[in-house]
Coordinates of C-alpha atoms and ligand atoms in Angstrom, one line a residue:
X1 CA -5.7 6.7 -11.1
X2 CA -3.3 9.6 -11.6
X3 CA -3.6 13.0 -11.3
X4 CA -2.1 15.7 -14.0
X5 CA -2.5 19.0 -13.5
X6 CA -1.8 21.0 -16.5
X7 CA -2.0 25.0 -17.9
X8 CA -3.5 23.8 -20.7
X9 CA -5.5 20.7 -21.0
X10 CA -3.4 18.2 -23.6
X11 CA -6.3 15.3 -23.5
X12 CA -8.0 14.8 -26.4
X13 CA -10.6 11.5 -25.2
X14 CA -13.1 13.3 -23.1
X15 CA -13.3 16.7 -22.4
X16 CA -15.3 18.6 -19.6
X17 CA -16.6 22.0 -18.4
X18 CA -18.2 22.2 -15.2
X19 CA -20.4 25.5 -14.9
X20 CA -22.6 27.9 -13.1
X21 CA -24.7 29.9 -14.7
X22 CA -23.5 33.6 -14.2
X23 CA -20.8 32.0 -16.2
X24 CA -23.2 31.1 -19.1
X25 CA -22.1 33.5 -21.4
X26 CA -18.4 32.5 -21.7
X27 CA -19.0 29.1 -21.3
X28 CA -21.3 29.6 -24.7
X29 CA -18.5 31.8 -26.0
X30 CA -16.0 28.9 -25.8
X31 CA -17.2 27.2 -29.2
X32 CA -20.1 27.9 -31.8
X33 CA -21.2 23.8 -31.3
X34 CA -21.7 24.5 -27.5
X35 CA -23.8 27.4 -28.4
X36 CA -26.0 25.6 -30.6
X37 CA -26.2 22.2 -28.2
X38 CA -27.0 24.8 -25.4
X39 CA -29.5 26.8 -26.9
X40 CA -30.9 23.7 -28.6
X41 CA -31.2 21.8 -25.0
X42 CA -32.0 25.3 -22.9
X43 CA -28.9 24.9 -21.2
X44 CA -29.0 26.9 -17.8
X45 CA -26.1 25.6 -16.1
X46 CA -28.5 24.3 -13.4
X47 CA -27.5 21.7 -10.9
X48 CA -27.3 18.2 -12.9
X49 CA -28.1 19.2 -16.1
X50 CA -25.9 18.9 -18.6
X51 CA -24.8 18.7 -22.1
X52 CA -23.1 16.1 -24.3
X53 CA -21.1 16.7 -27.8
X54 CA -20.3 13.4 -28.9
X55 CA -18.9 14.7 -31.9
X56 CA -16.7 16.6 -29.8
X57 CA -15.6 20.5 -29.2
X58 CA -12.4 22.2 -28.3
X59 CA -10.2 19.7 -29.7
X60 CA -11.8 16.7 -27.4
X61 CA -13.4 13.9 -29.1
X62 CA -16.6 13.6 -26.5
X63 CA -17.3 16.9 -24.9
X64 CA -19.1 17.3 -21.9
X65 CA -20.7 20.5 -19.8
X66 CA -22.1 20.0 -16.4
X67 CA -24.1 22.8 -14.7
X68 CA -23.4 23.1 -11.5
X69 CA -25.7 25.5 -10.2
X70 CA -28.4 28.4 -10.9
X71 CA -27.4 30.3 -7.8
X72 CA -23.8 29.7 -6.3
X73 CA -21.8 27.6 -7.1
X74 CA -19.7 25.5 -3.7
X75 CA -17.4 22.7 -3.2
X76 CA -19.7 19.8 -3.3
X77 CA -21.9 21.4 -5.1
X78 CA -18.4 20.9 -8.3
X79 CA -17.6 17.2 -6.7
X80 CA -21.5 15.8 -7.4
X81 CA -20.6 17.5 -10.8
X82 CA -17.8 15.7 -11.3
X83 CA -19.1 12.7 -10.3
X84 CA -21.3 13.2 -13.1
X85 CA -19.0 13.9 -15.7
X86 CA -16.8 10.9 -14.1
X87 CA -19.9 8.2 -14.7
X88 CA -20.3 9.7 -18.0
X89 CA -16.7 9.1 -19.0
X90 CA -16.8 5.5 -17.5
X91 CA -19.6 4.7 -19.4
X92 CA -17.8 5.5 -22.8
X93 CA -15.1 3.5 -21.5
X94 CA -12.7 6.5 -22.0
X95 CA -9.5 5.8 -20.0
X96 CA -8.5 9.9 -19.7
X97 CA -10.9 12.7 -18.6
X98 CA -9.5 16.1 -18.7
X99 CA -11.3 19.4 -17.0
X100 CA -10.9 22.3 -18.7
X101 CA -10.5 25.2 -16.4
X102 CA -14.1 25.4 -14.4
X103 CA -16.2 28.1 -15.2
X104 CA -17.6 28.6 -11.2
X105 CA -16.6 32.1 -10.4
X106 CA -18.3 31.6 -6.7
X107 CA -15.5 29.4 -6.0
X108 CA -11.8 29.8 -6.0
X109 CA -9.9 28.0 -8.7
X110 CA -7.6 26.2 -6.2
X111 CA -10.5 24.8 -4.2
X112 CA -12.9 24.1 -7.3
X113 CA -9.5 22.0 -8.4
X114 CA -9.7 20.3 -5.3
X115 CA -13.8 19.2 -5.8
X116 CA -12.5 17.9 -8.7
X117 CA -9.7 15.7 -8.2
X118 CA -11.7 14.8 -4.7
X119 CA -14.6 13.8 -6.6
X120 CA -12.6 12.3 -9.5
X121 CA -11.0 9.7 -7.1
X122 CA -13.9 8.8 -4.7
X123 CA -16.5 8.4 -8.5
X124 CA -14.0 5.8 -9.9
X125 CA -14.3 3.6 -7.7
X126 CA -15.7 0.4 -8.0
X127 CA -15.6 -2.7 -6.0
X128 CA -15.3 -5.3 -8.6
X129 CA -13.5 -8.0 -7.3
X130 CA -15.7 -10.2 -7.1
X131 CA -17.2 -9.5 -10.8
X132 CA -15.8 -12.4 -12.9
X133 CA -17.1 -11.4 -16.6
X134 CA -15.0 -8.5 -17.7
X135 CA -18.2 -7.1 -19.9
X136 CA -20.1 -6.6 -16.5
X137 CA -16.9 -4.9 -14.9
X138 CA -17.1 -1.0 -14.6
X139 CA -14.9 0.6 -17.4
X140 CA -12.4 2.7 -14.9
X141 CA -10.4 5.7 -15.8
X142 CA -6.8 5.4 -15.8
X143 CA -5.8 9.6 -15.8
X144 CA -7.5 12.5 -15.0
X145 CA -6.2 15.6 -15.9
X146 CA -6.8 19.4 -14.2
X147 CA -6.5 22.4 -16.0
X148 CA -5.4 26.0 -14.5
X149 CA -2.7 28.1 -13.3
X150 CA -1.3 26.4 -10.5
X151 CA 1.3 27.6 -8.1
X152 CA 3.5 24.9 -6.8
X153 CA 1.9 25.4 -3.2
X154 CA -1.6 25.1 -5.1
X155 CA 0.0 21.6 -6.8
X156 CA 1.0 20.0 -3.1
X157 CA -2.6 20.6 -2.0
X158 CA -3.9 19.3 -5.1
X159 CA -1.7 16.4 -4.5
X160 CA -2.5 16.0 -0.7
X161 CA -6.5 16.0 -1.4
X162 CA -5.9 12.9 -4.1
X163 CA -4.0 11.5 -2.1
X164 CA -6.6 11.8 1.2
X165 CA -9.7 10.0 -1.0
X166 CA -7.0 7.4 -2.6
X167 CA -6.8 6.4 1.3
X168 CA -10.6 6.3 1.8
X169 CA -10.8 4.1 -1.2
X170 CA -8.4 1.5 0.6
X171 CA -11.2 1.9 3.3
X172 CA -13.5 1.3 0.9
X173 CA -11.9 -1.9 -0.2
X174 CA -11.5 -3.0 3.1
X175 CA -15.2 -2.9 4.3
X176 CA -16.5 -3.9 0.8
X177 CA -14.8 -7.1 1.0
X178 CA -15.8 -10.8 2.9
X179 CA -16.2 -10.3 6.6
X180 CA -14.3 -13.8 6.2
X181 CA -11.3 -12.1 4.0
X182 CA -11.3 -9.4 6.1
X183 CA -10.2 -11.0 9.6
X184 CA -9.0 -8.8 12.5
X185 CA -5.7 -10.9 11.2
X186 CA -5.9 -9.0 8.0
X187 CA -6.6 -5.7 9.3
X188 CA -3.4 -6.2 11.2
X189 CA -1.4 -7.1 8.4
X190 CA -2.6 -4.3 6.4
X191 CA -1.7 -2.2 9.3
X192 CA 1.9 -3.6 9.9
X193 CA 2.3 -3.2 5.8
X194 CA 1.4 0.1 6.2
X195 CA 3.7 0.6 8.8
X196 CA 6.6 -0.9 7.0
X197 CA 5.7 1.4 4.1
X198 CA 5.5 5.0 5.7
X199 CA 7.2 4.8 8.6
X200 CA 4.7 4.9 11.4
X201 CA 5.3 3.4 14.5
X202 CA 3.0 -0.2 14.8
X203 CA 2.6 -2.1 18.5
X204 CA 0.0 -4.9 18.3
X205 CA -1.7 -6.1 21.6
X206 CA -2.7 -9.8 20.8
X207 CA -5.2 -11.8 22.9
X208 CA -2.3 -12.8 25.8
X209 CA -1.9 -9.3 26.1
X210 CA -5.7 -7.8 26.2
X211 CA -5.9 -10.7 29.0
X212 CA -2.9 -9.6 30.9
X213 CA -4.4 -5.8 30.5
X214 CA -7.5 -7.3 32.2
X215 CA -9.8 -5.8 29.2
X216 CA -12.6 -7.9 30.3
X217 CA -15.2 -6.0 28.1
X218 CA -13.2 -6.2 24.9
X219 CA -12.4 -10.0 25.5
X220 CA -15.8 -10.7 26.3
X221 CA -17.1 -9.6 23.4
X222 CA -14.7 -12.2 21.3
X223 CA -15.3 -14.9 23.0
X224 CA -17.1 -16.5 20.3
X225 CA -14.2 -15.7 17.3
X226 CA -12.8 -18.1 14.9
X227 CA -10.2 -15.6 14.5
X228 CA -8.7 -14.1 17.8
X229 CA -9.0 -10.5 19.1
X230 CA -6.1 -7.7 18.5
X231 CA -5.4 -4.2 19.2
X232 CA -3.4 -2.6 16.8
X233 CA -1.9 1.0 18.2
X234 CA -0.1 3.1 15.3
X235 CA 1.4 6.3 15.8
X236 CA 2.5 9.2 13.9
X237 CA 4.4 11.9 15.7
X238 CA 4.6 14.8 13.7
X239 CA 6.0 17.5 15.9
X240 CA 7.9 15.9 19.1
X241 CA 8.2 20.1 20.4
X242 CA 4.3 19.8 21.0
X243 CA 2.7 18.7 23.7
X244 CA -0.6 17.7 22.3
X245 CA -1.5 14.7 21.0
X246 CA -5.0 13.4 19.5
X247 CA -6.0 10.0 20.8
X248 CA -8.1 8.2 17.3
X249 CA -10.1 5.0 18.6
X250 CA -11.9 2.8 15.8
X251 CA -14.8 -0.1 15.9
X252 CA -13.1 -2.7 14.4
X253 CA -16.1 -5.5 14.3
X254 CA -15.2 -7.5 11.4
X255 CA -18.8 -9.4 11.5
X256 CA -21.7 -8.2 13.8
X257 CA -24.0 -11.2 14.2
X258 CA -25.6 -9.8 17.3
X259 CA -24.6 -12.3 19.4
X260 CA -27.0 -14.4 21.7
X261 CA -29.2 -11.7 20.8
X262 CA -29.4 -12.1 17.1
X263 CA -29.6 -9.5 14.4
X264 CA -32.3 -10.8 12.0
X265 CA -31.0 -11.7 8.7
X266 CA -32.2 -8.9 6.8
X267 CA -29.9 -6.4 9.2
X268 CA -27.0 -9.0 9.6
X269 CA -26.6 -9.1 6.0
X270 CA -24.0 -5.5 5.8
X271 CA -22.3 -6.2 8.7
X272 CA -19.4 -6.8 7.9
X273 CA -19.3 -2.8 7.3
X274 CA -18.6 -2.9 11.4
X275 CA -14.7 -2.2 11.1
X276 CA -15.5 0.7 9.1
X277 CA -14.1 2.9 12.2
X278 CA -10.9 0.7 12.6
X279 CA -10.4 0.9 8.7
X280 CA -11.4 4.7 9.2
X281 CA -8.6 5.1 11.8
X282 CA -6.0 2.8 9.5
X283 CA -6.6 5.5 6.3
X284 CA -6.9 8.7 8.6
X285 CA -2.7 7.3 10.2
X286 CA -1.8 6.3 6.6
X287 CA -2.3 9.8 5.4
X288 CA -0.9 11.2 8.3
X289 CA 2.7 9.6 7.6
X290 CA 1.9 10.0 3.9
X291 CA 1.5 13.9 4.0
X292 CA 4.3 14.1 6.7
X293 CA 1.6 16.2 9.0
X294 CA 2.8 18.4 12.0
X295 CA 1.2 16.6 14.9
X296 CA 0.7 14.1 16.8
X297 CA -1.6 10.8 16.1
X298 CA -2.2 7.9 18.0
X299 CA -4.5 5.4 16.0
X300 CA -6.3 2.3 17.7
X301 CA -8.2 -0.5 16.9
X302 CA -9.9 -2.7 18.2
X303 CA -10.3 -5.5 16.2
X304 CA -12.9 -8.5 17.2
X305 CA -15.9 -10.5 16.0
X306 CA -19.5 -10.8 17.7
X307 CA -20.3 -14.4 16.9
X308 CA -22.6 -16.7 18.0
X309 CA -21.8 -19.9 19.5
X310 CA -21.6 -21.8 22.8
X311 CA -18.9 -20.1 24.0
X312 CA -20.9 -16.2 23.3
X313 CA -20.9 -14.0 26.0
X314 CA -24.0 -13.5 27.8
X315 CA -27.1 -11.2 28.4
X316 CA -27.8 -10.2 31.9
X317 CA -24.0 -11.5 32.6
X318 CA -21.6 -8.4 34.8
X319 CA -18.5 -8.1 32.9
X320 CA -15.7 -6.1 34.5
X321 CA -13.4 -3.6 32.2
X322 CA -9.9 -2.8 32.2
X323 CA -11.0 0.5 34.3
X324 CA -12.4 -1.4 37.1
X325 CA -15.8 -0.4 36.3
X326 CA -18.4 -3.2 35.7
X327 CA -21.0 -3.1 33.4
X328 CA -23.9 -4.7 33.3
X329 CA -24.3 -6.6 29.7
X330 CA -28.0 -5.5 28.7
X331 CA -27.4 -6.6 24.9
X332 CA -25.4 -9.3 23.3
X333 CA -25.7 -6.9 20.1
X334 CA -24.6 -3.6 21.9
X335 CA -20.6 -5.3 21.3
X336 CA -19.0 -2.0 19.8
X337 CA -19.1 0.3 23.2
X338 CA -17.6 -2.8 25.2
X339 CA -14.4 -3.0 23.0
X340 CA -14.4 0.5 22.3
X341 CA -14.6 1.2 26.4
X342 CA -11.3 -0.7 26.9
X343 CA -9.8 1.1 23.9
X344 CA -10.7 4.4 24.5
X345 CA -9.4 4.3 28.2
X346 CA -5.9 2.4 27.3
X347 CA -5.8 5.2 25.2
X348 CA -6.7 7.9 27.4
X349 CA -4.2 6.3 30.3
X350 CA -1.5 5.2 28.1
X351 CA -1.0 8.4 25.8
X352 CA -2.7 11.4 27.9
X353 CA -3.7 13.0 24.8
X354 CA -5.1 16.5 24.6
X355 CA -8.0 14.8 22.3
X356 CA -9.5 11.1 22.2
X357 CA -11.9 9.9 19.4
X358 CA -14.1 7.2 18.9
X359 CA -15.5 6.2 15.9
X360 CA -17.6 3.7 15.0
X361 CA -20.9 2.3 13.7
X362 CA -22.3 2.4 16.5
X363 CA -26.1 2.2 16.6
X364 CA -28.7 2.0 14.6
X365 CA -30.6 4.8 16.2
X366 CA -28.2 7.7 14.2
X367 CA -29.5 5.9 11.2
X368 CA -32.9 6.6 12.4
X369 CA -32.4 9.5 13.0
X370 CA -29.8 11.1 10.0
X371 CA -30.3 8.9 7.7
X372 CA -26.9 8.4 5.7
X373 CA -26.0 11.6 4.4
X374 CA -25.3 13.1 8.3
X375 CA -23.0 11.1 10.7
X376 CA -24.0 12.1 14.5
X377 CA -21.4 13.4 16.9
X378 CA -21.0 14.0 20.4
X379 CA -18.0 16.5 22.1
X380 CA -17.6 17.5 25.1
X381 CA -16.1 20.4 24.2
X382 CA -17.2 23.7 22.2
X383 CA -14.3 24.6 20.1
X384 CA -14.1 20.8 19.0
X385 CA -17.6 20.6 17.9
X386 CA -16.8 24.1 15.6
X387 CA -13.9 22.2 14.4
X388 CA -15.6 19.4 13.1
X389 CA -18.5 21.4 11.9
X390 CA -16.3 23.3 10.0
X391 CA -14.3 20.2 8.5
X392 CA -17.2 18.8 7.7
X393 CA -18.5 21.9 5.7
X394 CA -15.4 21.6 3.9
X395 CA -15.0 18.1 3.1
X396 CA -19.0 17.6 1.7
X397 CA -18.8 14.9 5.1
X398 CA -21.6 16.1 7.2
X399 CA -22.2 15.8 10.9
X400 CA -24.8 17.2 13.2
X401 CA -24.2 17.5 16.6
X402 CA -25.9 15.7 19.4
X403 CA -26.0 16.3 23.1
X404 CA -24.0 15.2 26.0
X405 CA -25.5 15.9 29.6
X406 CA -25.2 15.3 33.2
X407 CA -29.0 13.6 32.7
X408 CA -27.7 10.9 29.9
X409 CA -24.8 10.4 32.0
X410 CA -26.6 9.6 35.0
X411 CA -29.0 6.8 32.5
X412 CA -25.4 5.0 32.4
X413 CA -25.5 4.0 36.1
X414 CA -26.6 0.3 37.0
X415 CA -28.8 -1.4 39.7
X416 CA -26.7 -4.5 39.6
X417 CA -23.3 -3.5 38.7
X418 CA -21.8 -0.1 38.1
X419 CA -22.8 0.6 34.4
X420 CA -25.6 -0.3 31.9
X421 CA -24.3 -1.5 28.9
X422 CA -27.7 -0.2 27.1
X423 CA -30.7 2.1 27.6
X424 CA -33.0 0.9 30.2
X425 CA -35.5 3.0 28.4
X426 CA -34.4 2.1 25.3
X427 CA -34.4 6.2 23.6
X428 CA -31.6 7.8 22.5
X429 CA -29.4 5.0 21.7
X430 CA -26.7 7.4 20.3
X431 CA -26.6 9.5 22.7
X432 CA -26.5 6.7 25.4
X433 CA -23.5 4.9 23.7
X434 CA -21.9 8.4 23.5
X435 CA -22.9 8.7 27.6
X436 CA -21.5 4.9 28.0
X437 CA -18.4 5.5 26.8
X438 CA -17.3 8.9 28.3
X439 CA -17.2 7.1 31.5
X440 CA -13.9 5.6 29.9
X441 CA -12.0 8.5 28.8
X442 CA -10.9 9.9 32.5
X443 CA -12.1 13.4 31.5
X444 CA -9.9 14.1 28.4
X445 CA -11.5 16.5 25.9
X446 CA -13.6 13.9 23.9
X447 CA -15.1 13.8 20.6
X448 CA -17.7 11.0 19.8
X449 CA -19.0 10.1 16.1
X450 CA -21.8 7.8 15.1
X451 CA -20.9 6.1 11.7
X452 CA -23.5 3.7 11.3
X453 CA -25.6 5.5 8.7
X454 CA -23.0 6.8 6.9
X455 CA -20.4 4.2 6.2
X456 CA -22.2 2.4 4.3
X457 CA -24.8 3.0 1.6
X458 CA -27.2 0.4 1.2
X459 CA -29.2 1.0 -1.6
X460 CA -28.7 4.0 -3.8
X461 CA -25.6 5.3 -5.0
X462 CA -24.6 9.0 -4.1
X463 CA -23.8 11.7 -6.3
X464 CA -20.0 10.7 -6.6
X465 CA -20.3 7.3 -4.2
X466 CA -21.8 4.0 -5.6
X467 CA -23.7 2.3 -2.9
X468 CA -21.5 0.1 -0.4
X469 CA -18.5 1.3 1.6
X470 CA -18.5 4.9 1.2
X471 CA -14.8 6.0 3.7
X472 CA -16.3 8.4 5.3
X473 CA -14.6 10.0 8.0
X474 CA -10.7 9.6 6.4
X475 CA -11.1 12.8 4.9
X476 CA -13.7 14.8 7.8
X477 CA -10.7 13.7 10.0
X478 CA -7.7 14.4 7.9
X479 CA -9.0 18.2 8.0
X480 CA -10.0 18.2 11.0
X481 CA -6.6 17.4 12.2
X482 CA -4.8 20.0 10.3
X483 CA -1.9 19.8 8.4
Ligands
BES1 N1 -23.2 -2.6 14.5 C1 -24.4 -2.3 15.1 C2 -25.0 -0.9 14.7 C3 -25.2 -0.7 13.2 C4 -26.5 -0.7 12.7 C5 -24.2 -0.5 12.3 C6 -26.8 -0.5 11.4 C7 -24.4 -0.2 11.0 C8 -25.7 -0.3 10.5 C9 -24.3 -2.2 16.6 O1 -23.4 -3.1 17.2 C10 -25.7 -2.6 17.2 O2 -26.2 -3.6 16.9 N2 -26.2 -1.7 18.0 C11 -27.5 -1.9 18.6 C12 -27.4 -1.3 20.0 C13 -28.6 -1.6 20.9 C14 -28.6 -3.1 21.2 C15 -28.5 -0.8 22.1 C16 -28.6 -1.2 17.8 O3 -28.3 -0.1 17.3 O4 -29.6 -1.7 17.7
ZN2 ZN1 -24.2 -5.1 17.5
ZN3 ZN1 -21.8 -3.6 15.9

């Protein structure tokens, strides 16, 4: 899709007005049909209701307004509008939507432009590849165009945000597609094409090489593959006079069977969604070199299968990791801490970053407990926490914080061996695989997120999401990060 940004809207398919209702009056003011429609339909401007001229108004030849809210008017509040208008439009197959300038006075113009082409993007998407009659395919939209008075600094950041969500959508693809397409060998050539293409710097750590960097957790976890284990590393340096660098570690499990202890069918079914944090980590680098950024980004992946076979690793079995520690493998299923406990402490030796990441799908316990609208999140430090708090405030990508104590840290500790891969109690699973794997990051500032409700939606769409592989996290990151 492209992205036109215009002072006055030159469309003439599908036209739409997103507004609030202290803004009723000029919205009704704009054209004696949308008076009548409105007054007709009682149109308040509240939150998803809306109004539909398909004879057209203002020039357009379908018109559209969306309320957007009673009270204020926010951000999301104008992308789950747009996500609206966006279905609409797809649904009369129109190949251009153009927003007139929004009528939302409680939020600037610049960042109710931004809703918009956020929302725009992330609402037409559709994974349809494997959809072989073209009258059951999604009708997509080819252009959508932004009205307002746009300074050229206001156009880059316009441009920027597109960009971000046209990154989570190659996220998207990634995690909506076969776990059997989408090898660890794919993910690596996507990663070395992506390389190639923007100039970031690509080292990839294949099996010989975990082995010879005694990752005894990671390769444990593979032992099972049909398609051998990699780490991918890709790095973006931004500013070479700083000194700080943020360390971004990613679950790449391209299929989670569970292992020897297996998932039952029902649950097995979505995972291939467990790469989403390794695909996560691929669009957050992407956009880094894309937008030319000012810092420093180290991306990792570890990218594996859990299988089942006779060569699985086992319960009950003390596997040794590339720190030394040993840990005690409690679950067959509980893969993702293993590989991402070798990652995250290559990552925290090799790069000494000021910051180190993990993200994942984790457990099923933040599922439990958010649901998938929040991701859970563990940092050991305050000003990080605010950080992404306040990111995800501003990106409509919500995360709640959880705690990390002396007391969950002390659960880690093993009879046998030095650590417990799992919960001997079996509570606070995310908390405990947030516990496990800050024994791995020798004491760097870390920040831990729990992606395994919100990657993926299993049954019902979302405002401007259709169910499946949602991206989150390339754009909570991207701001989070900074420019
Ligand atoms: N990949 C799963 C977690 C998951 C669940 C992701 C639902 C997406 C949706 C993970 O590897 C797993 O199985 N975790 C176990 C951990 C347990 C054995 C401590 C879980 O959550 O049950
Ligand atoms: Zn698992
Ligand atoms: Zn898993």
């Amino acid at each position: 899709m492209e992205l036109w940004l215009t002072e006055h809207a030159k469309g003439k398919e599908f036209g739409v007005l997103l507004a609030e209702k202290k803004a009723l009056r000029q919205v009704l003011g704009l054209d004696p049909q949308i008076q009548k429609i409105a007054g007709r339909e009682k149109f308040e401007a509240r939150e998803t209701q809306s109004i539909f001229l398909l004879n057209g108004a203002l020039g357009f030849e379908r018109f559209m307004v969306v309320g957007v809210s009673e009270k204020n008017a926010t951000a999301e509040k104008i992308r789950r509008a747009t996500g609206m208008a966006v279905r609409t439009a797809q649904f009369f197959k129109a190949k251009k939507i153009s927003f007139i300038s929004p009528k939302t006075p409680s939020v600037r113009e610049l960042e109710a432009g931004r809703a918009i082409a956020e929302a725009g993007v992330l609402a037409n998407y559709s994974f349809q590849k494997y959809k072989t009659k073209k009258e059951e395919q999604k009708s997509l939209l080819e252009t959508i165009e932004l009205e307002g008075k746009f300074s050229t600094g206001d156009e880059k950041e316009l441009r920027d945000a597109f960009l971000v969500c046209k990154n989570a959508n190659m996220c998207r693809d990634l995690i909506n597609d076969n776990s059997q397409t989408v090898t660890p060998a794919l993910i690596e050539s996507k990663a070395r094409e992506t390389a190639k293409k923007t100039g970031l710097k690509i080292k990839v750590f294949g099996e010989k090489d975990l082995r010879k960097m005694k990752m005894g957790l990671f390769l444990a976890v593979s032992q099972a593959n049909t398609t051998p284990p990699r780490m991918v590393v890709l790095e973006w340096n931004g500013d070479r006079q700083s000194k700080n660098k943020t360390v971004l570690v990613g679950k790449g499990i391209c299929f989670d069977t569970g292992g020897l202890d297996l998932k039952p069918g029902s649950s097995m079914e979505t995972m291939r969604q467990d790469m989403a944090g390794a695909a996560t980590v691929l669009g957050v680098l992407k956009t880094c070199a894309e937008l030319k950024i000012k810092k420093n980004i180290v991306g990792i992946l570890g990218l594996t299968e859990n299988l089942i076979g006779e060569k699985s690793y086992r319960q009950g079995d003390v596997l040794t990791s590339m720190k030394g520690l040993t840990v005690e493998n409690n679950s067959t299923d509980a893969e993702g801490r293993l590989v991402l406990a070798d990652c995250l402490y290559y990552g925290a030796t090799a790069f000494d970053p000021t910051l180190i990441v993990s993200i994942a799908t984790l457990t099923g316990n933040v599922r439990q407990c958010l649901g998938s609208a929040v991701a859970g999140f563990c940092s050991t430090e305050e000003r990080t926490a605010e950080k992404i708090m306040h990111a995800a405030d501003k990106t409509g990508e919500l995360a709640w914080r959880m705690p990390l104590n002396e007391d969950y840290l002390a659960e880690t500790k093993s009879q046998r061996a030095d650590l417990r891969s799992t919960n001997k109690c079996k509570t606070n699973g995310m908390i405990y695989g947030a516990a496990f794997l800050s024994n791995f990051v020798e004491e760097k500032p870390y920040l831990h997120i729990d992606i395994a409700g919100t990657a993926f939606l299993e049954e019902l769409p979302r405002a401007y999401l259709e169910t499946g592989a949602t991206g989150y996290g390339v754009r909570l990151l991207v701001e989070m990060l900074g420019k």
